[in-house]
PDB file of C-alpha atoms and ligand atoms in Angstrom:
ATOM      1  CA  MET A   7      44.625 -13.297  30.271  1.00 90.00           C
ATOM      2  CA  GLU A   8      46.567 -10.714  32.790  1.00 92.00           C
ATOM      3  CA  ARG A   9      48.859  -7.930  32.732  1.00 94.00           C
ATOM      4  CA  LEU A  10      52.197  -9.216  32.970  1.00 95.00           C
ATOM      5  CA  GLN A  11      53.345  -7.428  35.812  1.00 94.00           C
ATOM      6  CA  LYS A  12      50.084  -8.306  37.896  1.00 92.00           C
ATOM      7  CA  VAL A  13      51.268 -12.152  37.516  1.00 94.00           C
ATOM      8  CA  ILE A  14      54.795 -10.971  38.191  1.00 94.00           C
ATOM      9  CA  ALA A  15      53.367  -9.442  41.437  1.00 91.00           C
ATOM     10  CA  GLN A  16      50.466 -12.432  41.751  1.00 88.00           C
ATOM     11  CA  ALA A  17      53.139 -14.896  42.061  1.00 90.00           C
ATOM     12  CA  GLY A  18      54.690 -12.736  44.774  1.00 86.00           C
ATOM     13  CA  VAL A  19      58.272 -11.859  43.286  1.00 91.00           C
ATOM     14  CA  SER A  20      57.855  -8.039  44.385  1.00 90.00           C
ATOM     15  CA  SER A  21      55.096  -5.495  44.314  1.00 88.00           C
ATOM     16  CA  ARG A  22      52.591  -4.426  41.086  1.00 89.00           C
ATOM     17  CA  ARG A  23      55.514  -1.314  40.909  1.00 91.00           C
ATOM     18  CA  LYS A  24      58.424  -3.415  40.894  1.00 94.00           C
ATOM     19  CA  ALA A  25      57.435  -5.597  38.562  1.00 95.00           C
ATOM     20  CA  GLU A  26      57.417  -3.039  36.007  1.00 95.00           C
ATOM     21  CA  GLU A  27      60.976  -1.976  37.192  1.00 96.00           C
ATOM     22  CA  LEU A  28      61.718  -5.872  36.265  1.00 97.00           C
ATOM     23  CA  ILE A  29      60.280  -5.708  32.692  1.00 97.00           C
ATOM     24  CA  ALA A  30      61.293  -2.492  31.597  1.00 96.00           C
ATOM     25  CA  GLN A  31      65.109  -3.634  33.552  1.00 96.00           C
ATOM     26  CA  GLY A  32      64.480  -6.642  30.180  1.00 97.00           C
ATOM     27  CA  ARG A  33      65.131  -9.070  33.319  1.00 97.00           C
ATOM     28  CA  VAL A  34      61.233 -10.610  32.468  1.00 97.00           C
ATOM     29  CA  THR A  35      61.049 -12.851  29.550  1.00 97.00           C
ATOM     30  CA  VAL A  36      57.927 -14.608  28.149  1.00 97.00           C
ATOM     31  CA  ASN A  37      58.180 -17.914  25.827  1.00 96.00           C
ATOM     32  CA  GLY A  38      61.793 -17.533  25.933  1.00 96.00           C
ATOM     33  CA  LYS A  39      61.587 -13.755  24.468  1.00 96.00           C
ATOM     34  CA  VAL A  40      62.743 -10.595  26.286  1.00 97.00           C
ATOM     35  CA  ILE A  41      59.436  -8.389  26.839  1.00 96.00           C
ATOM     36  CA  LYS A  42      59.881  -4.981  27.877  1.00 95.00           C
ATOM     37  CA  GLU A  43      56.462  -3.403  27.346  1.00 92.00           C
ATOM     38  CA  LEU A  44      54.003  -2.448  30.363  1.00 90.00           C
ATOM     39  CA  GLY A  45      51.071  -3.763  28.660  1.00 87.00           C
ATOM     40  CA  THR A  46      51.915  -7.312  27.680  1.00 95.00           C
ATOM     41  CA  LYS A  47      48.688  -9.638  28.498  1.00 95.00           C
ATOM     42  CA  VAL A  48      49.661 -13.415  28.987  1.00 95.00           C
ATOM     43  CA  SER A  49      47.936 -15.948  29.747  1.00 93.00           C
ATOM     44  CA  SER A  50      47.915 -19.279  31.947  1.00 88.00           C
ATOM     45  CA  ASN A  51      49.885 -21.786  29.420  1.00 91.00           C
ATOM     46  CA  ASP A  52      52.854 -18.954  28.961  1.00 94.00           C
ATOM     47  CA  LYS A  53      55.672 -19.083  30.238  1.00 95.00           C
ATOM     48  CA  VAL A  54      56.906 -16.114  32.399  1.00 96.00           C
ATOM     49  CA  GLU A  55      60.878 -15.978  33.402  1.00 96.00           C
ATOM     50  CA  VAL A  56      61.747 -13.420  35.644  1.00 96.00           C
ATOM     51  CA  ASN A  57      66.016 -12.963  35.917  1.00 96.00           C
ATOM     52  CA  GLY A  58      65.581 -16.449  34.094  1.00 96.00           C
ATOM     53  CA  ILE A  59      63.588 -17.996  36.683  1.00 96.00           C
ATOM     54  CA  PRO A  60      60.483 -18.924  35.773  1.00 95.00           C
ATOM     55  CA  LEU A  61      56.787 -17.795  37.761  1.00 93.00           C
ATOM     56  CA  GLU A  62      55.113 -20.474  40.226  1.00 85.00           C
ATOM     57  CA  ARG A  63      52.140 -19.611  38.814  1.00 84.00           C
ATOM     58  CA  GLU A  64      48.816 -21.049  40.814  1.00 87.00           C
ATOM     59  CA  GLN A  65      45.332 -19.995  40.814  1.00 89.00           C
ATOM     60  CA  PRO A  66      44.315 -17.136  43.271  1.00 93.00           C
ATOM     61  CA  VAL A  67      42.391 -18.658  45.810  1.00 97.00           C
ATOM     62  CA  TYR A  68      41.351 -16.480  49.090  1.00 98.00           C
ATOM     63  CA  TYR A  69      40.614 -17.996  52.317  1.00 98.00           C
ATOM     64  CA  LEU A  70      39.340 -16.939  55.410  1.00 98.00           C
ATOM     65  CA  LEU A  71      40.638 -18.654  58.658  1.00 98.00           C
ATOM     66  CA  TYR A  72      39.169 -18.057  62.462  1.00 98.00           C
ATOM     67  CA  LYS A  73      42.031 -18.821  63.857  1.00 98.00           C
ATOM     68  CA  PRO A  74      41.863 -20.648  67.320  1.00 98.00           C
ATOM     69  CA  THR A  75      45.155 -19.053  70.198  1.00 98.00           C
ATOM     70  CA  GLY A  76      47.456 -21.717  70.682  1.00 98.00           C
ATOM     71  CA  VAL A  77      48.226 -21.593  66.518  1.00 98.00           C
ATOM     72  CA  ILE A  78      51.542 -20.010  65.036  1.00 98.00           C
ATOM     73  CA  SER A  79      50.447 -17.656  62.149  1.00 98.00           C
ATOM     74  CA  SER A  80      52.524 -19.451  59.289  1.00 96.00           C
ATOM     75  CA  VAL A  81      53.216 -21.928  56.996  1.00 96.00           C
ATOM     76  CA  SER A  82      55.809 -24.101  59.266  1.00 95.00           C
ATOM     77  CA  ASP A  83      56.905 -23.921  62.659  1.00 95.00           C
ATOM     78  CA  ASP A  84      60.655 -24.812  63.272  1.00 94.00           C
ATOM     79  CA  LYS A  85      59.710 -26.537  67.202  1.00 94.00           C
ATOM     80  CA  GLY A  86      56.395 -28.255  65.839  1.00 94.00           C
ATOM     81  CA  ARG A  87      53.348 -26.558  67.068  1.00 95.00           C
ATOM     82  CA  LYS A  88      50.185 -26.114  64.796  1.00 97.00           C
ATOM     83  CA  VAL A  89      50.439 -23.828  62.258  1.00 98.00           C
ATOM     84  CA  VAL A  90      47.273 -22.514  60.448  1.00 98.00           C
ATOM     85  CA  THR A  91      48.320 -24.184  56.712  1.00 98.00           C
ATOM     86  CA  ASP A  92      47.151 -27.043  59.116  1.00 98.00           C
ATOM     87  CA  PHE A  93      43.962 -26.621  58.874  1.00 98.00           C
ATOM     88  CA  PHE A  94      44.148 -26.806  55.508  1.00 98.00           C
ATOM     89  CA  PRO A  95      45.356 -30.445  54.573  1.00 96.00           C
ATOM     90  CA  LEU A  96      43.826 -31.135  51.334  1.00 95.00           C
ATOM     91  CA  LEU A  97      44.083 -27.902  49.055  1.00 96.00           C
ATOM     92  CA  LYS A  98      46.934 -28.167  46.983  1.00 92.00           C
ATOM     93  CA  GLU A  99      47.525 -24.131  46.235  1.00 94.00           C
ATOM     94  CA  ARG A 100      50.573 -22.880  48.561  1.00 93.00           C
ATOM     95  CA  ILE A 101      48.419 -20.303  50.738  1.00 96.00           C
ATOM     96  CA  TYR A 102      50.167 -18.261  53.871  1.00 96.00           C
ATOM     97  CA  PRO A 103      48.984 -15.656  55.918  1.00 97.00           C
ATOM     98  CA  ILE A 104      48.048 -12.187  54.962  1.00 96.00           C
ATOM     99  CA  GLY A 105      49.931 -10.672  58.098  1.00 93.00           C
ATOM    100  CA  ARG A 106      49.846 -12.148  61.185  1.00 95.00           C
ATOM    101  CA  LEU A 107      47.768 -12.966  64.534  1.00 98.00           C
ATOM    102  CA  ASP A 108      50.061 -13.574  68.132  1.00 98.00           C
ATOM    103  CA  TYR A 109      49.793 -17.249  68.925  1.00 97.00           C
ATOM    104  CA  ASP A 110      47.620 -16.642  71.929  1.00 98.00           C
ATOM    105  CA  THR A 111      44.971 -14.262  69.951  1.00 98.00           C
ATOM    106  CA  SER A 112      42.607 -15.762  67.829  1.00 98.00           C
ATOM    107  CA  GLY A 113      39.515 -14.026  65.830  1.00 98.00           C
ATOM    108  CA  VAL A 114      39.350 -13.570  61.369  1.00 98.00           C
ATOM    109  CA  LEU A 115      42.656 -14.576  59.519  1.00 98.00           C
ATOM    110  CA  LEU A 116      42.704 -14.317  55.963  1.00 98.00           C
ATOM    111  CA  LEU A 117      45.156 -16.774  53.363  1.00 98.00           C
ATOM    112  CA  THR A 118      46.317 -16.464  49.922  1.00 97.00           C
ATOM    113  CA  ASN A 119      48.643 -16.793  47.175  1.00 95.00           C
ATOM    114  CA  ASP A 120      47.967 -14.202  45.697  1.00 94.00           C
ATOM    115  CA  GLY A 121      51.512 -11.920  46.378  1.00 91.00           C
ATOM    116  CA  ASP A 122      49.658  -9.258  44.946  1.00 90.00           C
ATOM    117  CA  PHE A 123      46.217  -8.953  47.113  1.00 94.00           C
ATOM    118  CA  ALA A 124      48.280  -9.926  50.255  1.00 93.00           C
ATOM    119  CA  ASN A 125      50.747  -7.057  49.937  1.00 88.00           C
ATOM    120  CA  THR A 126      48.120  -3.991  48.532  1.00 89.00           C
ATOM    121  CA  LEU A 127      45.827  -5.402  52.098  1.00 91.00           C
ATOM    122  CA  MET A 128      49.379  -5.422  54.284  1.00 87.00           C
ATOM    123  CA  HIS A 129      49.936  -1.464  53.270  1.00 81.00           C
ATOM    124  CA  PRO A 130      49.954   0.492  56.490  1.00 69.00           C
ATOM    125  CA  LYS A 131      48.554   3.761  54.060  1.00 77.00           C
ATOM    126  CA  HIS A 132      46.213   1.097  52.826  1.00 76.00           C
ATOM    127  CA  GLU A 133      44.485   1.640  56.296  1.00 77.00           C
ATOM    128  CA  VAL A 134      42.175  -1.556  56.332  1.00 90.00           C
ATOM    129  CA  ASP A 135      40.231  -1.260  59.310  1.00 93.00           C
ATOM    130  CA  LYS A 136      40.954  -4.264  61.967  1.00 96.00           C
ATOM    131  CA  VAL A 137      38.261  -4.756  65.241  1.00 98.00           C
ATOM    132  CA  TYR A 138      40.117  -6.442  68.080  1.00 98.00           C
ATOM    133  CA  ILE A 139      37.890  -7.566  70.978  1.00 98.00           C
ATOM    134  CA  ALA A 140      40.459  -6.922  74.647  1.00 98.00           C
ATOM    135  CA  LYS A 141      39.759  -8.408  77.228  1.00 98.00           C
ATOM    136  CA  VAL A 142      42.671  -6.074  79.580  1.00 98.00           C
ATOM    137  CA  LYS A 143      43.688  -6.048  83.318  1.00 98.00           C
ATOM    138  CA  GLY A 144      41.920  -2.775  85.554  1.00 97.00           C
ATOM    139  CA  MET A 145      39.122  -0.380  84.580  1.00 96.00           C
ATOM    140  CA  PRO A 146      40.713   2.278  82.111  1.00 96.00           C
ATOM    141  CA  THR A 147      39.397   5.734  82.532  1.00 95.00           C
ATOM    142  CA  ARG A 148      38.126   7.970  79.761  1.00 93.00           C
ATOM    143  CA  GLU A 149      41.390   9.610  79.612  1.00 95.00           C
ATOM    144  CA  GLN A 150      43.467   6.510  78.894  1.00 95.00           C
ATOM    145  CA  LEU A 151      41.304   5.156  76.345  1.00 96.00           C
ATOM    146  CA  ARG A 152      41.632   8.991  74.801  1.00 95.00           C
ATOM    147  CA  LEU A 153      45.451   8.076  74.969  1.00 95.00           C
ATOM    148  CA  LEU A 154      44.679   4.682  72.391  1.00 96.00           C
ATOM    149  CA  ALA A 155      42.793   6.596  70.379  1.00 96.00           C
ATOM    150  CA  THR A 156      45.191  10.153  69.909  1.00 96.00           C
ATOM    151  CA  GLY A 157      48.313   7.949  69.918  1.00 95.00           C
ATOM    152  CA  VAL A 158      50.809   6.370  72.133  1.00 96.00           C
ATOM    153  CA  LYS A 159      54.255   6.052  71.607  1.00 96.00           C
ATOM    154  CA  LEU A 160      55.268   2.655  71.339  1.00 97.00           C
ATOM    155  CA  GLU A 161      59.281   1.988  70.451  1.00 96.00           C
ATOM    156  CA  ASP A 162      58.997   1.968  67.433  1.00 96.00           C
ATOM    157  CA  GLY A 163      56.997   5.109  66.706  1.00 96.00           C
ATOM    158  CA  ILE A 164      53.775   6.567  67.833  1.00 97.00           C
ATOM    159  CA  THR A 165      50.640   4.336  66.888  1.00 96.00           C
ATOM    160  CA  ALA A 166      47.769   6.432  64.637  1.00 94.00           C
ATOM    161  CA  PRO A 167      44.795   7.105  65.830  1.00 93.00           C
ATOM    162  CA  ALA A 168      43.038   4.315  67.476  1.00 96.00           C
ATOM    163  CA  LYS A 169      38.838   3.943  67.386  1.00 97.00           C
ATOM    164  CA  THR A 170      37.765   2.665  71.666  1.00 97.00           C
ATOM    165  CA  LYS A 171      34.875   1.967  72.613  1.00 96.00           C
ATOM    166  CA  LEU A 172      34.606   0.162  76.407  1.00 97.00           C
ATOM    167  CA  ILE A 173      32.098  -2.919  76.352  1.00 97.00           C
ATOM    168  CA  SER A 174      32.115  -3.863  79.990  1.00 97.00           C
ATOM    169  CA  SER A 175      34.037  -3.474  82.917  1.00 97.00           C
ATOM    170  CA  ASP A 176      33.973  -5.954  86.555  1.00 97.00           C
ATOM    171  CA  LYS A 177      34.429  -4.658  89.152  1.00 97.00           C
ATOM    172  CA  LYS A 178      35.416  -7.839  91.637  1.00 97.00           C
ATOM    173  CA  LYS A 179      37.686  -9.470  88.567  1.00 98.00           C
ATOM    174  CA  ASN A 180      39.075  -5.818  87.828  1.00 98.00           C
ATOM    175  CA  THR A 181      39.129  -6.581  84.474  1.00 98.00           C
ATOM    176  CA  SER A 182      37.374  -4.442  80.906  1.00 98.00           C
ATOM    177  CA  ILE A 183      36.271  -5.908  77.830  1.00 98.00           C
ATOM    178  CA  ILE A 184      37.233  -2.738  75.172  1.00 98.00           C
ATOM    179  CA  GLN A 185      36.416  -2.831  71.474  1.00 98.00           C
ATOM    180  CA  ILE A 186      39.626  -1.389  69.852  1.00 98.00           C
ATOM    181  CA  ILE A 187      39.850  -0.812  65.984  1.00 97.00           C
ATOM    182  CA  ILE A 188      43.091   0.148  64.148  1.00 95.00           C
ATOM    183  CA  HIS A 189      44.205   0.011  60.666  1.00 92.00           C
ATOM    184  CA  GLU A 190      48.133  -0.622  61.244  1.00 91.00           C
ATOM    185  CA  GLY A 191      49.633  -4.120  61.716  1.00 89.00           C
ATOM    186  CA  ARG A 192      52.804  -3.887  64.020  1.00 92.00           C
ATOM    187  CA  ASN A 193      53.912  -6.853  65.648  1.00 94.00           C
ATOM    188  CA  ARG A 194      52.051  -7.021  68.995  1.00 97.00           C
ATOM    189  CA  GLN A 195      50.422  -3.462  68.532  1.00 97.00           C
ATOM    190  CA  VAL A 196      47.286  -4.298  70.113  1.00 98.00           C
ATOM    191  CA  ARG A 197      49.187  -5.706  73.412  1.00 98.00           C
ATOM    192  CA  ARG A 198      51.631  -3.132  73.445  1.00 98.00           C
ATOM    193  CA  MET A 199      48.989  -0.961  73.104  1.00 98.00           C
ATOM    194  CA  PHE A 200      47.267  -1.930  76.400  1.00 98.00           C
ATOM    195  CA  ASP A 201      50.931  -2.167  78.037  1.00 98.00           C
ATOM    196  CA  ALA A 202      51.434   1.040  77.331  1.00 97.00           C
ATOM    197  CA  ILE A 203      48.465   2.418  78.908  1.00 97.00           C
ATOM    198  CA  GLY A 204      49.430   0.141  81.703  1.00 97.00           C
ATOM    199  CA  CYS A 205      45.921  -2.304  81.236  1.00 98.00           C
ATOM    200  CA  PRO A 206      47.612  -5.477  79.572  1.00 98.00           C
ATOM    201  CA  VAL A 207      45.725  -7.260  77.437  1.00 98.00           C
ATOM    202  CA  ILE A 208      44.519 -10.846  79.049  1.00 98.00           C
ATOM    203  CA  LYS A 209      42.481 -12.508  76.057  1.00 98.00           C
ATOM    204  CA  LEU A 210      42.692 -10.639  72.648  1.00 98.00           C
ATOM    205  CA  LYS A 211      40.424 -11.394  69.561  1.00 98.00           C
ATOM    206  CA  ARG A 212      40.084 -10.279  66.383  1.00 98.00           C
ATOM    207  CA  GLU A 213      36.584  -9.797  65.310  1.00 98.00           C
ATOM    208  CA  GLN A 214      36.809  -8.085  61.930  1.00 98.00           C
ATOM    209  CA  TYR A 215      39.621  -7.635  58.821  1.00 97.00           C
ATOM    210  CA  GLY A 216      37.670  -5.012  56.758  1.00 95.00           C
ATOM    211  CA  PHE A 217      34.241  -5.635  55.748  1.00 96.00           C
ATOM    212  CA  ILE A 218      35.030  -9.722  56.844  1.00 98.00           C
ATOM    213  CA  THR A 219      33.809 -10.976  59.707  1.00 98.00           C
ATOM    214  CA  LEU A 220      33.636 -14.154  61.603  1.00 98.00           C
ATOM    215  CA  HIS A 221      30.370 -15.149  61.283  1.00 98.00           C
ATOM    216  CA  GLY A 222      28.982 -18.235  60.911  1.00 97.00           C
ATOM    217  CA  LEU A 223      32.658 -19.702  61.933  1.00 98.00           C
ATOM    218  CA  THR A 224      33.025 -21.562  64.636  1.00 98.00           C
ATOM    219  CA  PRO A 225      37.345 -21.560  65.623  1.00 98.00           C
ATOM    220  CA  GLY A 226      40.036 -23.631  63.701  1.00 98.00           C
ATOM    221  CA  GLU A 227      37.051 -23.513  60.337  1.00 98.00           C
ATOM    222  CA  SER A 228      37.233 -21.966  57.606  1.00 98.00           C
ATOM    223  CA  ARG A 229      35.926 -20.002  54.210  1.00 98.00           C
ATOM    224  CA  GLU A 230      36.379 -19.447  50.796  1.00 98.00           C
ATOM    225  CA  LEU A 231      35.882 -15.372  50.731  1.00 98.00           C
ATOM    226  CA  SER A 232      33.660 -14.824  47.517  1.00 98.00           C
ATOM    227  CA  PRO A 233      34.840 -13.797  44.281  1.00 97.00           C
ATOM    228  CA  HIS A 234      32.686  -9.754  45.570  1.00 98.00           C
ATOM    229  CA  GLU A 235      34.287 -10.161  48.677  1.00 98.00           C
ATOM    230  CA  VAL A 236      38.153 -10.136  47.513  1.00 97.00           C
ATOM    231  CA  LYS A 237      37.109  -7.567  44.512  1.00 96.00           C
ATOM    232  CA  GLN A 238      35.596  -4.991  47.622  1.00 96.00           C
ATOM    233  CA  LEU A 239      38.566  -5.917  49.961  1.00 95.00           C
ATOM    234  CA  ARG A 240      40.852  -4.843  46.932  1.00 91.00           C
ATOM    235  CA  ALA A 241      38.577  -2.501  46.257  1.00 90.00           C
ATOM    236  CA  GLN A 242      38.456  -0.750  49.910  1.00 86.00           C
ATOM    237  CA  SER A 243      42.010  -0.797  49.827  1.00 82.00           C
ATOM    238  CA  GLN A 244      42.675   1.184  46.913  1.00 73.00           C
ATOM    239  CA  ALA A 245      40.578   3.494  48.045  1.00 66.00           C
ATOM    240  CA  LYS A 246      42.016   4.477  50.642  1.00 60.00           C
ATOM    241  CA  THR A 247      45.399   4.873  49.016  1.00 54.00           C
ATOM    242  CA  ARG A 248      43.896   7.327  46.563  1.00 48.00           C
ATOM    243  CA  LYS A 249      42.331   9.674  49.442  1.00 48.00           C
TER     244      LYS A 249
HETATM  245  N1  URA B  11      48.001  -6.573  68.475  1.00 79.95           N
HETATM  246  C1  URA B  11      48.118  -7.869  68.793  1.00 79.95           C
HETATM  247  O1  URA B  11      48.718  -7.272  69.843  1.00 79.95           O
HETATM  248  N2  URA B  11      48.072  -8.973  68.869  1.00 79.95           N
HETATM  249  C2  URA B  11      47.894  -9.941  67.421  1.00 79.95           C
HETATM  250  O2  URA B  11      48.151 -10.695  67.549  1.00 79.95           O
HETATM  251  C3  URA B  11      46.982  -8.372  66.551  1.00 79.95           C
HETATM  252  C4  URA B  11      47.003  -7.498  66.959  1.00 79.95           C
END
């Protein structure tokens, strides 16, 4: 048995808070009866409708994919390119990626059919740390790295403070490897941040999402997250919200 607002959010209809509003407004029925009480619990056999439309309820599933480069973070592509869900040909649940990695970026990508979980993790205020390794052009000075750490001005606003670490530099090739940790998830954010300091990204990999790493996986491989990992990810992001 699960609370009605959680079931609605999990099905991807809305956030939990919005689901509570839908219930209070009398727009939710359970087995044909309007339910306005927020605490109501429902089982998988109950027929839930929102605005007269039945909820598509599936068992929630959670996966980690080592996304290779050359793949779109989507469930379909109108140009026929490979998409991340192509790596799950036998799965009957309709999963989708939590956030995005660029076509040219590799690394940790989480996928689920749990809308509530996806919303929680993707919300910028939840501050899940993402660790990237970037190979960039040039050899950024301490001052340039400090700019990334304090926040750089992008067209969609100043970035939140990032943590950076210079891993190595190749003087001959004029390239550097830098670790950067951010918690926002704006479009092409890391690439734009390095563009802003004049060191464009050549190669980008997400090594970690929260505490989830690529350990044991090669590009294109995936594994199911354990129930404990799911719980911990949820707890970590919620703890950040309360801060
Ligand atoms: N930042 C980027 O620029 N690209 C990604 O894929 C992820 C973060």
